[in-house]
Short mmCIF file of C-alpha atoms and ligand atoms in Angstrom, two decimals:
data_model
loop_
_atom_site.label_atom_id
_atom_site.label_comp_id
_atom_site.label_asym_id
_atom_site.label_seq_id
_atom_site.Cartn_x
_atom_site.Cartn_y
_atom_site.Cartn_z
CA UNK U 22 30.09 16.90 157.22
CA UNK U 23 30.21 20.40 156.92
CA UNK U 24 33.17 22.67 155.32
CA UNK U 25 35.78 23.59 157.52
CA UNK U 26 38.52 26.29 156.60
CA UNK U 27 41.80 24.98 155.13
CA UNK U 28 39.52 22.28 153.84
CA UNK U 29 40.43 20.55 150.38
CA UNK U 30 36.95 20.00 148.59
CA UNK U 31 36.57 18.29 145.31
CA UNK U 32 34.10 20.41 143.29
CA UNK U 33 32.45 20.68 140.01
CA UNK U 34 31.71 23.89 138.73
CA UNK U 35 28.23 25.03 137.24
CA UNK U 36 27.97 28.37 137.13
CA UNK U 37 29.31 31.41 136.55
CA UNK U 38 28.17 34.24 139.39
CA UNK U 39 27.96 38.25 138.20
CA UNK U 40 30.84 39.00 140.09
CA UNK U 41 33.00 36.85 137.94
CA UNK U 42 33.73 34.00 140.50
CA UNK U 43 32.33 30.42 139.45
CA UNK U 44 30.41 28.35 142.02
CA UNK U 45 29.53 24.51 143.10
CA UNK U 46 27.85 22.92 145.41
CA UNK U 47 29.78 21.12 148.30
CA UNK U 48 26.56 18.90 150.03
CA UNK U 49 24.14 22.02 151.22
CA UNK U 50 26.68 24.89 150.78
CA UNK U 51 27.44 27.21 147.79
CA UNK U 52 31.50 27.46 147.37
CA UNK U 53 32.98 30.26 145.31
CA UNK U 54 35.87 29.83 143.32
CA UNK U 55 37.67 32.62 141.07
CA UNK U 56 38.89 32.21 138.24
CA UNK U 57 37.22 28.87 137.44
CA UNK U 58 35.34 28.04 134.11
CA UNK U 59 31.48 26.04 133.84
CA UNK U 60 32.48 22.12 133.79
CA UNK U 61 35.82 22.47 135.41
CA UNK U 62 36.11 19.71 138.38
CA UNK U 63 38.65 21.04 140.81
CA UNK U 64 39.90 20.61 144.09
CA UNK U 65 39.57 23.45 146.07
CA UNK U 66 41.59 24.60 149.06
CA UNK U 67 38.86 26.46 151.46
CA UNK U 68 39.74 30.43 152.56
CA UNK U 69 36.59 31.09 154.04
CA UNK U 70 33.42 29.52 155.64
CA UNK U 71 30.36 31.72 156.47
CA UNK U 72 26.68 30.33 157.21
CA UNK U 73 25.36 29.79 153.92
CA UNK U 74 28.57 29.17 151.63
CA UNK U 75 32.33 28.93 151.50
CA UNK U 76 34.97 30.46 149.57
CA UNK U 77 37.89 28.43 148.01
CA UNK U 78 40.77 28.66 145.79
CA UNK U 79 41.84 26.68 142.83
CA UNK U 80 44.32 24.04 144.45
CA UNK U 81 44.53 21.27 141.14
CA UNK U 82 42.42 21.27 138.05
CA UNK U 83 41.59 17.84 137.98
CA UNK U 84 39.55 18.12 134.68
CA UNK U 85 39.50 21.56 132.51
CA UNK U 86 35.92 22.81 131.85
CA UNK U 87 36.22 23.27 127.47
CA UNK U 88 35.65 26.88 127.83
CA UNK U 89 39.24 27.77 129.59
CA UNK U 90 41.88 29.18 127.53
CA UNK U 91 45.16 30.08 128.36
CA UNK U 92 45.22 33.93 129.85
CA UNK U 93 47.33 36.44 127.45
CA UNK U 94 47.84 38.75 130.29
CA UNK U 95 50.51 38.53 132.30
CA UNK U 96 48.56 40.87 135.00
CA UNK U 97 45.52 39.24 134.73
CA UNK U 98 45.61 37.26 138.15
CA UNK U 99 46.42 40.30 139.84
CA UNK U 100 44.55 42.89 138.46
CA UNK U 101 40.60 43.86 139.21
CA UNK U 102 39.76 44.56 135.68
CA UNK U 103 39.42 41.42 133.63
CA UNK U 104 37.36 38.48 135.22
CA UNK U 105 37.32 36.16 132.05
CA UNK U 106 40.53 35.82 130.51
CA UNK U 107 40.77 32.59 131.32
CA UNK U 108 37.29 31.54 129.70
CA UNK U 109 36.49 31.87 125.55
CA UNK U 110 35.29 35.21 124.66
CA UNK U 111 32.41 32.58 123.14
CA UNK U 112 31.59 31.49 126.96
CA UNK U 113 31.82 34.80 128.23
CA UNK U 114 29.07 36.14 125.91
CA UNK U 115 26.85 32.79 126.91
CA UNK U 116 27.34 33.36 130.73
CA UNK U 117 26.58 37.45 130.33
CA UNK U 118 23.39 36.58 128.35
CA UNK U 119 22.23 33.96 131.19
CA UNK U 120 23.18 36.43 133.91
CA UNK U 121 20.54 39.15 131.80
CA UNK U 122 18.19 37.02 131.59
CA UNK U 123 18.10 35.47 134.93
CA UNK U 124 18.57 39.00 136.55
CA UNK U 125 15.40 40.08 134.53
CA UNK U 126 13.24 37.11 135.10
CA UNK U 127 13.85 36.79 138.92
CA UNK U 128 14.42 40.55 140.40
CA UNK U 129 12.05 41.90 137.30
CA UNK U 130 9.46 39.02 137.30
CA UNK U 131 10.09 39.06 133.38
CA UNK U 132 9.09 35.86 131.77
CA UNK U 133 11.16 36.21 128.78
CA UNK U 134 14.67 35.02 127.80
CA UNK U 135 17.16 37.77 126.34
CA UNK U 136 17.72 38.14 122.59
CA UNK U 137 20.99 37.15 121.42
CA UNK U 138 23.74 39.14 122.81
CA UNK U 139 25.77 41.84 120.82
CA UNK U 140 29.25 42.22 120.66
CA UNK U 141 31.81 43.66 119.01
CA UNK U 142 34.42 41.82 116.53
CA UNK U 143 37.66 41.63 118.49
CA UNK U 144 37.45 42.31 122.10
CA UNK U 145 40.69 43.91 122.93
CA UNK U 146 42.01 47.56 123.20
CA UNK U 147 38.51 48.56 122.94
CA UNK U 148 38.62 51.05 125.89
CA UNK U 149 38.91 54.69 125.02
CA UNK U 150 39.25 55.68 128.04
CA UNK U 151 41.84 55.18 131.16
CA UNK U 152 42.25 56.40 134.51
CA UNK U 153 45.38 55.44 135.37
CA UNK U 154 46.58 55.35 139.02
CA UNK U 155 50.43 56.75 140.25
CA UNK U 156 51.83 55.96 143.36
CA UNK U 157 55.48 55.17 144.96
CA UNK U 158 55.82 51.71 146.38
CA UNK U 159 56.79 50.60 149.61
CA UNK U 160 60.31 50.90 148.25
CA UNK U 161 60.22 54.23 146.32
CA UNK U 162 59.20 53.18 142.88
CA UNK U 163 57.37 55.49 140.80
CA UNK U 164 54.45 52.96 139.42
CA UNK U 165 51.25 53.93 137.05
CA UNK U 166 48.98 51.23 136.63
CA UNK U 167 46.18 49.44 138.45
CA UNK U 168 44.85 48.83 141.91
CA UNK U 169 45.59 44.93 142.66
CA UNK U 170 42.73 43.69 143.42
CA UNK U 171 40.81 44.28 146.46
CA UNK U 172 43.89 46.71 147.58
CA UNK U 173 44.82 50.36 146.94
CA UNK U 174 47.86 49.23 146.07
CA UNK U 175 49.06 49.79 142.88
CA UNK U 176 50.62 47.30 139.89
CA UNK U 177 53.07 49.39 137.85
CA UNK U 178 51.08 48.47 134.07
CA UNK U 179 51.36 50.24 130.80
CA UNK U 180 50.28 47.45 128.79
CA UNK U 181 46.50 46.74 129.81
CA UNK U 182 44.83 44.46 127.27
CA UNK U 183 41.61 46.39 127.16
CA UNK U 184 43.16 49.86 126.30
CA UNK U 185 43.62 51.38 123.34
CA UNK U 186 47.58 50.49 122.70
CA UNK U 187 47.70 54.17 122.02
CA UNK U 188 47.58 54.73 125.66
CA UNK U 189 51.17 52.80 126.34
CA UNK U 190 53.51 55.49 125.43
CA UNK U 191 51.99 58.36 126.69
CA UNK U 192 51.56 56.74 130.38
CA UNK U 193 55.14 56.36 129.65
CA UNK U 194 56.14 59.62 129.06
CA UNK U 195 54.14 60.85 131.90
CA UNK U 196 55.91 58.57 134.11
CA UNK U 197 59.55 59.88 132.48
CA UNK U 198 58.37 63.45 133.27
CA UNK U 199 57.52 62.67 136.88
CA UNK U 200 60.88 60.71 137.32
CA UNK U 201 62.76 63.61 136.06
CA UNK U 202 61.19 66.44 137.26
CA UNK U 203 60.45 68.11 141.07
CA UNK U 204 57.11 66.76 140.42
CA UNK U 205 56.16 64.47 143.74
CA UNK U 206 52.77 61.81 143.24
CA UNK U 207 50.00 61.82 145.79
CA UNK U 208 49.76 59.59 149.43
CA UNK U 209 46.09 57.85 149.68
CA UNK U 210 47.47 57.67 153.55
CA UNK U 211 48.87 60.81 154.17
CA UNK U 212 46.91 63.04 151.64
CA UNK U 213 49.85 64.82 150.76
CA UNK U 214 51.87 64.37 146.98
CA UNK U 215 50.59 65.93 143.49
CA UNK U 216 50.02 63.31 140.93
CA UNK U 217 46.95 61.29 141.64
CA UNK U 218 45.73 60.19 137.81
CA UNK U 219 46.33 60.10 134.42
CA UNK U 220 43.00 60.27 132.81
CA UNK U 221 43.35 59.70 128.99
CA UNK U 222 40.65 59.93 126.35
CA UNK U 223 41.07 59.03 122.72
CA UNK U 224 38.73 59.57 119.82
CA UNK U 225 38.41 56.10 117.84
CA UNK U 226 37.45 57.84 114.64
CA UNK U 227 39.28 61.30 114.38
CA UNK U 228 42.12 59.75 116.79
CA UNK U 229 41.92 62.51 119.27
CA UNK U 230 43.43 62.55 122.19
CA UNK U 231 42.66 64.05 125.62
CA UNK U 232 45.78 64.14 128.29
CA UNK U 233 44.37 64.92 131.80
CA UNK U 234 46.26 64.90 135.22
CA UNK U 235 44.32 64.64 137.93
CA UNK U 236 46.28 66.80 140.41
CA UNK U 237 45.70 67.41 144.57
CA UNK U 238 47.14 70.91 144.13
CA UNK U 239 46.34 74.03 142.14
CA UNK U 240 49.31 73.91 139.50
CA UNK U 241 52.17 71.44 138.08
CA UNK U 242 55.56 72.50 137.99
CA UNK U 243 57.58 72.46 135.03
CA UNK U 244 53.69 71.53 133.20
CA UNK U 245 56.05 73.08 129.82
CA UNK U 246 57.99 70.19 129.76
CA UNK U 247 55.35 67.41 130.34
CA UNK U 248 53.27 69.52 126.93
CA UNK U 249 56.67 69.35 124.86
CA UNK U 250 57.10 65.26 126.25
CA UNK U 251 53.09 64.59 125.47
CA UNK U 252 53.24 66.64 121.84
CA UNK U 253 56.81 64.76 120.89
CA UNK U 254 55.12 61.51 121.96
CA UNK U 255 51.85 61.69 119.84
CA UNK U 256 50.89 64.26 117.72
CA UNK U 257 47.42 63.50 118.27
CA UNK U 258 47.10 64.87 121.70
CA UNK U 259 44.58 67.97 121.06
CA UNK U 260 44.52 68.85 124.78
CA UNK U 261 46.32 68.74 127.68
CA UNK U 262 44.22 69.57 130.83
CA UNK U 263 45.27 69.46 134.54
CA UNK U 264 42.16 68.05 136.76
CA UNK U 265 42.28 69.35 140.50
CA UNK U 266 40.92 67.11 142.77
CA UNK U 267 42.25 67.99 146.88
CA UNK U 268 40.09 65.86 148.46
CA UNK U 269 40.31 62.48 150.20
CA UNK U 270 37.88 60.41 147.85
CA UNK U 271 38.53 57.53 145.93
CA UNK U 272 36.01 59.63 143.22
CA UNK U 273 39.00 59.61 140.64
CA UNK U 274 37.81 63.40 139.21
CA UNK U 275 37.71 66.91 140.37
CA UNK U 276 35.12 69.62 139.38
CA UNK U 277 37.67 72.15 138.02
CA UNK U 278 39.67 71.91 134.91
CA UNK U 279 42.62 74.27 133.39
CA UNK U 280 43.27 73.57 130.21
CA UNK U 281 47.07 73.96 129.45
CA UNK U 282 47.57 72.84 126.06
CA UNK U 283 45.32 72.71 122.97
CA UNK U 284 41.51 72.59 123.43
CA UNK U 285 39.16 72.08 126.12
CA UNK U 286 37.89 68.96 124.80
CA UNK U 287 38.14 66.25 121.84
CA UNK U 288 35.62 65.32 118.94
CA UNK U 289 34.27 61.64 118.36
CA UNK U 290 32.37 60.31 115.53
CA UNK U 291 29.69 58.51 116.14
CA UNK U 292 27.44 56.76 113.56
CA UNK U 293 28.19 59.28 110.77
CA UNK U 294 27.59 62.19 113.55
CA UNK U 295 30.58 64.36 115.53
CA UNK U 296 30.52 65.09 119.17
CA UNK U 297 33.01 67.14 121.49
CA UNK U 298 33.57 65.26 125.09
CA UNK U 299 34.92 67.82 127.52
CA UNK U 300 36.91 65.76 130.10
CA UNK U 301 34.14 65.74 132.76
CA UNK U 302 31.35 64.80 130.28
CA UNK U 303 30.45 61.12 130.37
CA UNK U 304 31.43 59.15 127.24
CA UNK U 305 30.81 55.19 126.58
CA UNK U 306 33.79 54.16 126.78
CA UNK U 307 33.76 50.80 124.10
CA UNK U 308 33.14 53.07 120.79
CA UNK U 309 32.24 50.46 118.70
CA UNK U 310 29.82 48.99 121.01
CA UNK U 311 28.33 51.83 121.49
CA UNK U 312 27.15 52.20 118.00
CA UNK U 313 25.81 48.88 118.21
CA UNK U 314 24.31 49.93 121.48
CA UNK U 315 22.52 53.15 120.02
CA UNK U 316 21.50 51.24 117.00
CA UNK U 317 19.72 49.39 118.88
CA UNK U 318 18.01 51.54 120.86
CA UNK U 319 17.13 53.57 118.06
CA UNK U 320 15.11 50.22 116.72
CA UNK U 321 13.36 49.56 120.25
CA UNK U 322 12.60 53.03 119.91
CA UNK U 323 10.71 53.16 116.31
CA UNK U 324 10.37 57.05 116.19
CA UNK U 325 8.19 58.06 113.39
CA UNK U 326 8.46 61.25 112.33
CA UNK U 327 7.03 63.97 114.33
CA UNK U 328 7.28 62.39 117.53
CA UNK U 329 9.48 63.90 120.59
CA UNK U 330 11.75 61.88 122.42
CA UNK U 331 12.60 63.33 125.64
CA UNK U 332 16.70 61.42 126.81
CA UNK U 333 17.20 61.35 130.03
CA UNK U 334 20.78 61.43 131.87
CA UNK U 335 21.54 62.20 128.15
CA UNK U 336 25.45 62.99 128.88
CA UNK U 337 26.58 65.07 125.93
CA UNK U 338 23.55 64.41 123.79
CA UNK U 339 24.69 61.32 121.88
CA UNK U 340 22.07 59.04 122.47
CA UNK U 341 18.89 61.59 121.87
CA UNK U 342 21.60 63.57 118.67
CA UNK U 343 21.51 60.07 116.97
CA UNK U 344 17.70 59.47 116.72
CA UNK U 345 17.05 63.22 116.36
CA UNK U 346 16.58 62.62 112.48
CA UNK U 347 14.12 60.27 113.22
CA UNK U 348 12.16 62.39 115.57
CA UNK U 349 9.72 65.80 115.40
CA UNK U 350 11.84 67.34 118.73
CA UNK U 351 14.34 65.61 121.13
CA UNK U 352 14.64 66.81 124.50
CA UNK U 353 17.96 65.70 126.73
CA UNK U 354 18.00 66.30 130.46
CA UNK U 355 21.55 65.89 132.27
CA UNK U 356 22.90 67.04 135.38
CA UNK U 357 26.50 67.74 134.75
CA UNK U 358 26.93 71.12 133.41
CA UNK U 359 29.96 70.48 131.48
CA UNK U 360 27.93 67.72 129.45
CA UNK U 361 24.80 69.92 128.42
CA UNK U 362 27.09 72.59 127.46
CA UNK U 363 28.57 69.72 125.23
CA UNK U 364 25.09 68.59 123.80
CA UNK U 365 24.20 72.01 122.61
CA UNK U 366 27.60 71.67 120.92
CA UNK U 367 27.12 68.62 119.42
CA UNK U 368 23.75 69.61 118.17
CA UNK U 369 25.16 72.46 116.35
CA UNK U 370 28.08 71.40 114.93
CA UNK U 371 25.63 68.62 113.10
CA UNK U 372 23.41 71.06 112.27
CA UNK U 373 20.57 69.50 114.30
CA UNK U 374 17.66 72.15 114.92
CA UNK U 375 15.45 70.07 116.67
CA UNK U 376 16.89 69.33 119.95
CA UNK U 377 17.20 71.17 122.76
CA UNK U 378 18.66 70.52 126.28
CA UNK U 379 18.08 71.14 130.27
CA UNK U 380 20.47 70.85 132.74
CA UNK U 381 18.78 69.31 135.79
CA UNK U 382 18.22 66.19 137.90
CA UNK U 383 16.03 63.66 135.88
CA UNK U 384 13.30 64.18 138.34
CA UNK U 385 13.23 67.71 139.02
CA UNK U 386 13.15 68.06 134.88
CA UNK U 387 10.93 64.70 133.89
CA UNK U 388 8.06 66.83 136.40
CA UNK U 389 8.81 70.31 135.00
CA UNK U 390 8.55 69.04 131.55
CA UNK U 391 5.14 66.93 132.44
CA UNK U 392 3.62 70.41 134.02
CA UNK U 393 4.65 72.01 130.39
CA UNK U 394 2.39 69.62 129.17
CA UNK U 395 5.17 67.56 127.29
CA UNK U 396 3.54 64.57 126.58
CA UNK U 397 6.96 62.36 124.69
CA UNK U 398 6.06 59.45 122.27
CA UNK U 399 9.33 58.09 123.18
CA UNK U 400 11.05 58.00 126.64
CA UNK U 401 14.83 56.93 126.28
CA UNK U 402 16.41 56.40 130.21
CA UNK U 403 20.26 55.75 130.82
CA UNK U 404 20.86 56.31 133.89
CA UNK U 405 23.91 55.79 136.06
CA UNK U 406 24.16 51.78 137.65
CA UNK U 407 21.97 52.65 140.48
CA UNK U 408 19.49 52.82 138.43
CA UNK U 409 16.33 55.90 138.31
CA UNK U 410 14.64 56.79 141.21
CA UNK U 411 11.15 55.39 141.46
CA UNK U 412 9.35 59.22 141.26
CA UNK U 413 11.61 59.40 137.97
CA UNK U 414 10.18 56.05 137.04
CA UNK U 415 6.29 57.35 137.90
CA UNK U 416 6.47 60.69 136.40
CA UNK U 417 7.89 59.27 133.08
CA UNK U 418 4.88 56.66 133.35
CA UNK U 419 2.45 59.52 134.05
CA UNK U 420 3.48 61.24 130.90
CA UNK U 421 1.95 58.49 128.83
CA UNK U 422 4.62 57.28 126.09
CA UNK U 423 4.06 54.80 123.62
CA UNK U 424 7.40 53.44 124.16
CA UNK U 425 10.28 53.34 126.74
CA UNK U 426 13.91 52.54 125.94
CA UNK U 427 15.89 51.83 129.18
CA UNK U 428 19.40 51.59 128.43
CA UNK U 429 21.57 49.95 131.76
CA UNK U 430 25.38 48.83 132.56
CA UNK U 431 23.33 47.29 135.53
CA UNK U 432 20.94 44.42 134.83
CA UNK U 433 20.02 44.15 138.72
CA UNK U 434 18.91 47.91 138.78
CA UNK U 435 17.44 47.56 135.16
CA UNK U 436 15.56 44.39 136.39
CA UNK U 437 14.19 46.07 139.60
CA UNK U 438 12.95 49.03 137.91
CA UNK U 439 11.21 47.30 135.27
CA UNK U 440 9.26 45.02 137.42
CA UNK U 441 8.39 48.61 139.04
CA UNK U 442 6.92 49.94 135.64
CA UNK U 443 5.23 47.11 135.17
CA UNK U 444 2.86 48.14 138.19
CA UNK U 445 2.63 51.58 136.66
CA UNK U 446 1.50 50.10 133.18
CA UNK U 447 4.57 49.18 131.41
CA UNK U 448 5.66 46.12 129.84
CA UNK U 449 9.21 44.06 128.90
CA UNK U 450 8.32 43.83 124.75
CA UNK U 451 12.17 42.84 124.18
CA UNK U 452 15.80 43.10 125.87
CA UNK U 453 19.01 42.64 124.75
CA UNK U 454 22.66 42.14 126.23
CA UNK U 455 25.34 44.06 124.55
CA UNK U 456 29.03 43.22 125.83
CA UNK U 457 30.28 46.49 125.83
CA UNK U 458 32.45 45.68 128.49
CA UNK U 459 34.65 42.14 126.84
CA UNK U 460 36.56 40.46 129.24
CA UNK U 461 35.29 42.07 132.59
CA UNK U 462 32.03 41.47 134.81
CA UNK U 463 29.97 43.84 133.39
CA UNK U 464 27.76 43.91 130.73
CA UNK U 465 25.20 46.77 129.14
CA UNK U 466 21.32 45.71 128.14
CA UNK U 467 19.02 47.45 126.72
CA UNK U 468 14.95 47.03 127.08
CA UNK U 469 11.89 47.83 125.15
CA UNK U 470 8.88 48.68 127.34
CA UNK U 471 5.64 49.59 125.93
CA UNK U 472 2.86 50.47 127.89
CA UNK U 473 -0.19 47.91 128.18
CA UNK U 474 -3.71 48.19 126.54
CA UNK U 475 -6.25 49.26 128.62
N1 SAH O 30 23.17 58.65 127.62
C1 SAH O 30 24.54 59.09 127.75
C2 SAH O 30 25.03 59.15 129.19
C3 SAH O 30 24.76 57.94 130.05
S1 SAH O 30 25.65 57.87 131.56
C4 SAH O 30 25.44 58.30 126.87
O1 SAH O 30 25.08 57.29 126.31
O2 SAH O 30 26.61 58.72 126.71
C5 SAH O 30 24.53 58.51 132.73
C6 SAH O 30 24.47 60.01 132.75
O3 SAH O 30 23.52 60.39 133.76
C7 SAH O 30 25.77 60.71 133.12
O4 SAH O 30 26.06 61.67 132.14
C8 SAH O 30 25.46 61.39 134.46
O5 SAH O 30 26.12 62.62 134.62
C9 SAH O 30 23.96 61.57 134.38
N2 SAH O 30 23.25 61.67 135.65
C10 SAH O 30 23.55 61.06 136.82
N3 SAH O 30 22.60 61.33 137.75
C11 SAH O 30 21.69 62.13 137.16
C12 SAH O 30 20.46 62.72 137.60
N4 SAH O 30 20.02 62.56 138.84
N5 SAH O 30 19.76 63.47 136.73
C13 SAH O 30 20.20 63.64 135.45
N6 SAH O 30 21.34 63.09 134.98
C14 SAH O 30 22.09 62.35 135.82
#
């Protein structure tokens, strides 16, 4: 008999989808449940009924799947972020390594399983990096936290699990200032209001940190007293910028910065090497995954020396800055501005003479560079989750490398572009999953391609 709505189905779940929800199988159809575990046998109360599959809620547990454990967040239900706090970090890693591997056998036609995910020790307050949402509530209360789920509205937080706990007091303070000052917070609805963000960035090695506001308006009043707040609250806040961002996006950043206390930017170590992140320069934001990340990449890509490695979407350098010892020349290509500017940084303050940068769109540079002549041993890609564009994907293939790293937060895209190098001579040697994203739905993975004899 077929699922009705307001149904109550007893279910077993099996797996675990890449959205976070788990599914069963109700006769023919494919039910969705959040916030279930693989094993546990439920009964389900149906919301929704569509051709091919349903969507339920957890009514009883009937019998607990061995991976749940009890959520430490008190937010957790609510909020967007996490989808596995109710699961072992242990059964999280399992079901991210399945969804890799199945993503790359059936979208990329790959015929090989993942090798063993990476991780790092202790997933918690790993984040350096927040973008905090302010707005007053139906009944005038100032709140800073997180969109509840599949709203705009926001969950007054200053305690989020996955941040670094650094991040707690200063969210306060900024709060305290807009409480006590003429300082109003911005209106998704009516586009009117001033605060829209606070954007914080922390260094996990120096301890750095970056205070941004994102602002719809060209100044904040009384900004002296939110510096003297921020500096009495943490003397490691370097800078203090105010992000202006007027329009009616949900794009959390603006183009233009004014710096209004300390530096433009913040340094990072990373693997024994510094870098300066300006605020609109992409950073990873899971610092000690990401040196697992770019250790690993810098094995798939086995420079030897006197090789070039051309990086591209190579953000402030980091990726292409940490092989560059290993290579002859590096060569990053990035299209933010702000983020080149911060790779020739980072290449001089390390003393690195061998790299050099070009701000441009992958493709536009990847074909300039090819009619140079620049024939890389070494292609690293890393681009953003949509993955590379497929005359990207060709040109790099018509320059010949030995070996392609392809560094993704998006196995689908990853998948699909890989099964499209494979037609233009490039295999799947290797891949791995590394969780630098504990506790949510996503996951990073990084492949080795080499191209085929003959
Ligand atoms: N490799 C870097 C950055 C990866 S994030 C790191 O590990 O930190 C992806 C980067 O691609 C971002 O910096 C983004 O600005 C850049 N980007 C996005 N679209 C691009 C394009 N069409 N051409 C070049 N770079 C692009």
């Amino acid at each position: 008999m077929a699922i009705r709505k307001n149904d109550e189905i007893r279910l077993t779940i099996t797996t675990l989808t890449s959205l976070g929800s788990g599914l069963g199988r109700y006769e023919d159809m494919a039910v969705f449940v959040e916030n279930t575990a693989v094993g546990d046998e439920i009964i389900a109360h149906i919301i929704k009924v569509k051709k091919n599959y349903a969507v339920g809620k957890i009514k009883k547990i009937v019998k607990a799947s061995k991976d749940r454990t009890e959520s430490d967040c008190e937010v957790s239900q609510r909020c967007g972020g996490c989808a596995y706090r109710h699961i072992s970090y242990e059964a999280e890693l399992r079901e991210k390594k399945q969804s890799v591997t199945d993503a790359m056998q059936r979208i990329g036609g790959i015929d090989r399983e993942a090798e063993a995910i990476l991780h790092i020790a202790e997933p918690s307050h790993y984040r350096n990096k927040a973008q905090v949402p302010v707005s007053l509530s139906e009944d005038g209360k100032l709140c800073a936290g997180f969109y509840s789920k599949r709203t705009h509205r926001v969950t007054d937080c200053d305690d989020c699990k996955l941040q670094m706990k650094e991040f707690s007091p200063i969210i306060k303070a900024v709060k305290s200032f807009i409480a006590e000052n003429p300082v109003t917070v911005y209106d998704e609805k009516t586009g009117k209001g001033l605060v829209r963000h606070i954007y914080l960035r922390r260094g996990a090695k120096t301890g750095e940190i970056m205070v941004c506001l994102v602002i719809n308006g060209d100044d904040l009043p009384k900004k002296e007293r939110l510096i003297k707040a921020l500096t009495g609250t943490d003397e490691n806040i370097k800078s203090i910028v105010l992000n202006i961002n007027k329009e009616d996006t949900n794009v959390v950043l603006g183009k233009r910065c004014i710096t209004i206390y300390g530096s433009d930017y913040i340094e990072d170590e990373l693997l024994s090497l510094r870098f300066r992140i300006s605020p609109l320069s992409f950073y990873q934001v899971n610092p000690e995954g990401t040196e697992i990340l770019y250790s690993k990449a810098r094995a798939y890509a086995a420079l030897v020396p006197g090789e070039t490695l051309l990086d591209l979407y190579c953000g402030a350098g980091t990726i292409g800055l940490t092989m560059a010892e290993d290579a002859g020349q590096v060569i990053g290509v990035e299209i933010i501005p702000e983020a080149i500017e911060n790779a020739k940084q980072n290449a001089e303050i390390n003393g690195i003479k061998n790299a050099r940068f070009i701000c441009d769109d992958a493709s536009g540079a990847a074909k300039t560079l090819y009619d140079e002549g620049i024939r890389p041993n070494v292609v690293i890609l890393d681009p953003p989750r949509k993955g590379c564009s497929e005359d990207v994907l060709r040109t790099v293939a018509d320059m010949g490398p030995d070996r392609i790293v392809y560094v993704s937060c998006d196995s689908a895209t990853l998948a699909r572009d890989c099964r499209i190098f494979d037609s233009l001579g490039y295999e799947v040697k290797e891949y791995t999953a590394v969780d630098m994203f504990p506790r949510t739905t996503h996951c990073e993975c990084v492949a080795k391609l080499i191209r085929k004899e003959n």
